[in-house]
Amino acid sequence: MHRHRTGRVLHHPISPLGDYTITISQKGFDTAKQTLTLASETAPILHIELHLGTIEQTTSVTTDANTANINTVTPTTLISRDEIAQTPGADRTNSLAMITDYVPGAYITHDMLHMRGGHQVSWLLDGVQIPNTNIASNLGAQIDPKDIDYIEIQRGSYTSDVGDRTYGVFNVVPRTGFERNRQAELILSAGSFLQTNDQLNFGDHTEKFAYYASLTGNRSDYGLSPPTGVVIHDATNGYGGFASLLYNRTPKDQLRLITQLRADYFQIPYDPDPNSPGNQQFQSSGLRDGQHELDGTVAFSWLHTFNPATVLQVSPFFHYNRADYESNPNDIPVATTSDRSSTYAGAQANITTEVARNTIQAGFYSFGQRDNYLFGAIFNDGSGTPPSPPPTQPPAASSRSTSPTTTRPPPGSPSSPAFAKPTFRPSSPRTKPTRASA
């Protein structure tokens, strides 16, 4: 916090988004407290008035008012780690209940998160946008809910720096380790369908440095939404790791490194009744397909504060994503393989300042992408066999007589006159003419 010359208290722009309680005390005055919900892309200014201290003793009962955030026109929902832990099922590895239970217009259909009718959404990790141009081919979660400190969801009226995926923007602020003091936590759970979601996390901090790391594992016999009421061939399992390193080098410089690696496997459920209406259109009762996914992210951020109202952020990043749809080579009618991998590398930078009660922001975002894609199909029902050519018929005999013709060999062929071997004949001896004399 910084105090302006007029007495106003300015929020430090390097603080992460979340809920804060501002406490101000001065000798001879009553202590004042005010709550603040800090959202991204905002720079709130608090006006707090201190009253002269009295010797009266009073009891006050207060509660937080759920008022709209007046510092931004973007409809925003902020969900904390405590709310995720207290919501049934929201802290499961592949669960998105933390979003669907709190965000208006969010729902799950065909195993994908949708908002306001579409699934083209953006995921940010501590303000760094993680590119993924193949979001429709992934089934695994972007981040384990147990590693989240706060998640901010924007659902309209976006600023230009969040890109063109206008259905929803999810900004995840992961845990840092500043809330830990050489502490570790082991989470074990069990449920129906042989379900378990387990995690081991630990963290610590000093005055300038903090770290947090976790290892997770999960499995269940009920993964994706089955096409019928029978849950069959629907197992899922996964494992992964997450790490965050944060270092406040100086009061004006902060360095942070975030890494994540996850691997997931999903069995593809099917309709076991070969005579069902759906299988009459496409026979899927014999399919035993599955999908392997791998996702890794590295994001580094440097934040520099020039003054209480001006901050610069530079963030290079790397993202790797793979989704391999695999099937049994003996599947009937078709065994399909679809393997895709994408590699992204880029950087974003932005600077924010305040001039005459106006917030000005400028920056850029750029990345390069490389894709590898393999598609294959084996037609085990014979439908993929190319048709054999029709048998050739011998030419019909003709009763018309024809005269023999002579075909001249083409020029340049060995049998043409140009290539005829020369014939050498011995020449007859010449006789010298004689002159007769009388």
CSV table of C-alpha atoms in Angstrom, one decimal, residues 10-20 36-46 68-76 78 152 154 157 159 161-162 171 308-311 313 350-354 357-361:
chain,number,residue,atom,x,y,z
A,10,LEU,CA,-3.4,3.4,-3.4
A,11,HIS,CA,-3.4,-0.3,-4.0
A,12,HIS,CA,0.0,-1.8,-4.9
A,13,PRO,CA,-0.3,-3.1,-8.5
A,14,ILE,CA,1.9,-6.1,-8.0
A,15,SER,CA,-0.6,-7.8,-5.7
A,16,PRO,CA,-2.5,-10.8,-7.1
A,17,LEU,CA,-6.2,-10.7,-7.6
A,18,GLY,CA,-8.3,-11.9,-4.6
A,19,ASP,CA,-10.2,-10.7,-1.5
A,20,TYR,CA,-8.4,-8.3,0.8
A,36,LEU,CA,-11.7,-5.1,-1.2
A,37,THR,CA,-12.2,-7.7,-4.1
A,38,LEU,CA,-9.4,-7.1,-6.5
A,39,ALA,CA,-10.0,-8.1,-10.1
A,40,SER,CA,-7.6,-8.2,-13.0
A,41,GLU,CA,-7.3,-5.1,-15.3
A,42,THR,CA,-8.4,-2.8,-12.4
A,43,ALA,CA,-6.6,-0.3,-10.2
A,44,PRO,CA,-9.0,0.6,-7.4
A,45,ILE,CA,-8.5,3.7,-5.2
A,46,LEU,CA,-9.8,3.5,-1.7
A,68,ALA,CA,-21.0,-5.5,-8.0
A,69,ASN,CA,-17.4,-4.5,-8.7
A,70,ILE,CA,-17.6,-0.9,-9.8
A,71,ASN,CA,-14.1,-0.8,-11.1
A,72,THR,CA,-14.8,-2.8,-14.3
A,73,VAL,CA,-17.7,-3.2,-16.7
A,74,THR,CA,-16.8,-6.9,-17.3
A,75,PRO,CA,-19.2,-9.3,-15.5
A,76,THR,CA,-16.7,-11.1,-13.2
A,78,LEU,CA,-14.2,-14.6,-8.3
A,152,GLU,CA,-11.5,-15.3,-12.0
A,154,GLN,CA,-15.0,-13.1,-17.1
A,157,SER,CA,-17.3,-6.9,-22.2
A,159,THR,CA,-10.7,-5.9,-22.9
A,161,ASP,CA,-5.8,-8.2,-24.5
A,162,VAL,CA,-7.8,-11.4,-23.8
A,171,ASN,CA,-7.7,-16.5,-15.2
A,308,PRO,CA,2.5,2.9,-7.2
A,309,ALA,CA,0.4,3.4,-10.4
A,310,THR,CA,2.7,2.0,-13.1
A,311,VAL,CA,3.7,-1.6,-13.5
A,313,GLN,CA,4.9,-7.4,-16.9
A,350,ASN,CA,2.1,-5.2,-21.0
A,351,ILE,CA,2.4,-2.0,-19.1
A,352,THR,CA,-0.3,-0.3,-17.0
A,353,THR,CA,-0.4,3.2,-15.6
A,354,GLU,CA,-2.8,5.8,-14.4
A,357,ARG,CA,-7.9,9.1,-13.0
A,358,ASN,CA,-7.7,7.1,-16.2
A,359,THR,CA,-6.1,3.7,-16.5
A,360,ILE,CA,-4.0,3.2,-19.6
A,361,GLN,CA,-2.7,-0.1,-20.7
